[in-house]
DNA sequence: ATCCTATCCTGTAGGC
DNA sequence: TGCCTACAGGATAGGA
């Protein structure tokens, strides 16, 4: 799942490869992603030059020379792929093909179509509904223990769910949330409002460390994510707990557990991350039951690199 | 306001 | 071998 490190990797590669290029033609699949791609996108992009590649949280922004910005989100399986020469393949699930004046091509591929392609006028960027709700970016504006604690004040949700909330910190997804909390030695079930100041400091430090190291390794390819050159990221080797239910915790050897929080998997070490205060009750309502008590180790999609 | 659940979607894995 | 089903989760609408 593309999270901040994966999106930042793609942004850097876009900056290195498509900046300054002029779009000649655009072709759309016509299929609906998270929302419909504007039908006038080809007309509005033709002849425009890409002058900036930015990122906010998990959103990518390609700024055009006449003002508007192509706003994109990779969702679960989206990819921006660059080809110096026009590709001759018939790659499935390509929803937008941008052909540049020099013959190079940029494609947006997204099998599961949770992604997003939107054109936003310069003056509307600040009021864009998706961007508008985003909290601080942990790379541009690194969190501190104090800032996290202030944001969590009075919040009753678990610290894991808190970290996933894009309105507070923009860019952390399900993989890195588990990794950050493991490295911070904090029980993912702890209520965010009850996390101690020292623990928030560790969360802040590990957020910066994990995201930074993941960017260095061009992200984590769990299944679908690829860089602009269709290469997998290599941070998967560094994952300590994510998708490792039943395996030994790299710190203490205890079996890694999988639980479900907010309908998403959380992986943690019950020994290294033992919280003695502020723990939420395991279940607060009818739930699909039985799976929350991490049973047998389950292996999934072996595509991790 | 806050929290929680269902929904969108397809590739993959596991069961039989 | 092949069919069938469950599962993965980012963002968001809508309900509690």
Short mmCIF file of N, CA and C (backbone and C1' of nucleotides) in Angstrom, two decimals, chain C residues 1-15:
data_model
loop_
_atom_site.label_atom_id
_atom_site.label_comp_id
_atom_site.label_asym_id
_atom_site.label_seq_id
_atom_site.Cartn_x
_atom_site.Cartn_y
_atom_site.Cartn_z
P DT C 1 -1.35 -28.56 -12.18
"O5'" DT C 1 -2.88 -28.94 -12.46
"C5'" DT C 1 -3.26 -29.53 -13.68
"C4'" DT C 1 -4.73 -29.26 -13.85
"C3'" DT C 1 -5.10 -27.78 -13.97
"O3'" DT C 1 -6.07 -27.63 -14.97
"C1'" DT C 1 -6.19 -28.70 -12.08
P DG C 2 -6.51 -26.13 -15.40
"O5'" DG C 2 -7.81 -25.86 -14.50
"C5'" DG C 2 -8.87 -26.82 -14.51
"C4'" DG C 2 -9.93 -26.36 -13.55
"C3'" DG C 2 -10.19 -24.85 -13.57
"O3'" DG C 2 -11.59 -24.65 -13.45
"C1'" DG C 2 -9.69 -25.51 -11.38
P DC C 3 -12.23 -23.29 -14.01
"O5'" DC C 3 -13.41 -23.05 -12.97
"C5'" DC C 3 -14.22 -24.15 -12.55
"C4'" DC C 3 -14.54 -23.99 -11.09
"C3'" DC C 3 -15.10 -22.61 -10.72
"O3'" DC C 3 -16.37 -22.79 -10.14
"C1'" DC C 3 -13.41 -23.29 -9.20
P DC C 4 -17.31 -21.52 -9.86
"O5'" DC C 4 -17.05 -21.23 -8.32
"C5'" DC C 4 -17.30 -22.27 -7.39
"C4'" DC C 4 -16.86 -21.80 -6.03
"C3'" DC C 4 -17.30 -20.38 -5.70
"O3'" DC C 4 -18.12 -20.40 -4.55
"C1'" DC C 4 -14.97 -20.68 -5.26
P DT C 5 -18.87 -19.07 -4.10
"O5'" DT C 5 -17.93 -18.58 -2.90
"C5'" DT C 5 -17.56 -19.51 -1.90
"C4'" DT C 5 -16.49 -18.89 -1.04
"C3'" DT C 5 -16.80 -17.46 -0.57
"O3'" DT C 5 -16.78 -17.45 0.84
"C1'" DT C 5 -14.58 -17.62 -1.47
P DA C 6 -17.08 -16.13 1.65
"O5'" DA C 6 -15.62 -15.74 2.17
"C5'" DA C 6 -14.80 -16.77 2.70
"C4'" DA C 6 -13.44 -16.19 3.06
"C3'" DA C 6 -13.50 -14.84 3.77
"O3'" DA C 6 -12.48 -14.82 4.76
"C1'" DA C 6 -12.31 -14.59 1.73
P DC C 7 -12.42 -13.65 5.81
"O5'" DC C 7 -11.19 -12.80 5.25
"C5'" DC C 7 -9.97 -13.45 4.96
"C4'" DC C 7 -9.06 -12.51 4.22
"C3'" DC C 7 -9.05 -11.09 4.75
"O3'" DC C 7 -7.74 -10.77 5.20
"C1'" DC C 7 -9.16 -11.14 2.39
P DA C 8 -7.50 -9.61 6.22
"O5'" DA C 8 -6.70 -8.55 5.35
"C5'" DA C 8 -5.42 -8.90 4.85
"C4'" DA C 8 -5.07 -7.96 3.73
"C3'" DA C 8 -5.44 -6.50 4.01
"O3'" DA C 8 -4.38 -5.87 4.71
"C1'" DA C 8 -6.02 -7.15 1.77
P DG C 9 -4.69 -4.89 5.86
"O5'" DG C 9 -4.99 -3.52 5.09
"C5'" DG C 9 -3.98 -2.94 4.27
"C4'" DG C 9 -4.61 -1.82 3.47
"C3'" DG C 9 -5.24 -0.73 4.34
"O3'" DG C 9 -5.09 0.53 3.71
"C1'" DG C 9 -6.86 -1.65 2.96
P DG C 10 -4.03 1.57 4.17
"O5'" DG C 10 -4.50 2.82 3.34
"C5'" DG C 10 -3.98 3.07 2.05
"C4'" DG C 10 -4.70 4.26 1.47
"C3'" DG C 10 -5.02 5.37 2.45
"O3'" DG C 10 -4.95 6.62 1.76
"C1'" DG C 10 -7.04 4.35 1.71
P DA C 11 -5.26 7.95 2.52
"O5'" DA C 11 -6.81 8.18 2.21
"C5'" DA C 11 -7.18 8.46 0.86
"C4'" DA C 11 -8.68 8.54 0.74
"C3'" DA C 11 -9.35 9.62 1.60
"O3'" DA C 11 -10.16 10.37 0.73
"C1'" DA C 11 -10.45 7.55 1.86
P DT C 12 -10.87 11.69 1.18
"O5'" DT C 12 -12.37 11.20 1.41
"C5'" DT C 12 -13.03 10.53 0.35
"C4'" DT C 12 -14.36 10.01 0.86
"C3'" DT C 12 -15.09 10.96 1.81
"O3'" DT C 12 -16.45 10.93 1.45
"C1'" DT C 12 -14.96 8.87 2.77
P DA C 13 -17.32 12.25 1.43
"O5'" DA C 13 -18.80 11.66 1.36
"C5'" DA C 13 -19.07 10.54 0.51
"C4'" DA C 13 -20.12 9.66 1.14
"C3'" DA C 13 -21.21 10.42 1.90
"O3'" DA C 13 -22.46 9.80 1.64
"C1'" DA C 13 -20.12 8.91 3.37
P DG C 14 -23.80 10.50 2.05
"O5'" DG C 14 -24.21 9.67 3.35
"C5'" DG C 14 -24.31 8.25 3.26
"C4'" DG C 14 -24.43 7.68 4.65
"C3'" DG C 14 -25.43 8.40 5.56
"O3'" DG C 14 -26.19 7.43 6.25
"C1'" DG C 14 -23.35 8.22 6.63
P DG C 15 -27.50 7.81 7.03
"O5'" DG C 15 -27.34 6.92 8.33
"C5'" DG C 15 -26.94 5.56 8.22
"C4'" DG C 15 -26.38 5.09 9.55
"C3'" DG C 15 -27.25 5.47 10.75
"O3'" DG C 15 -27.34 4.38 11.64
"C1'" DG C 15 -25.05 6.31 11.02
#
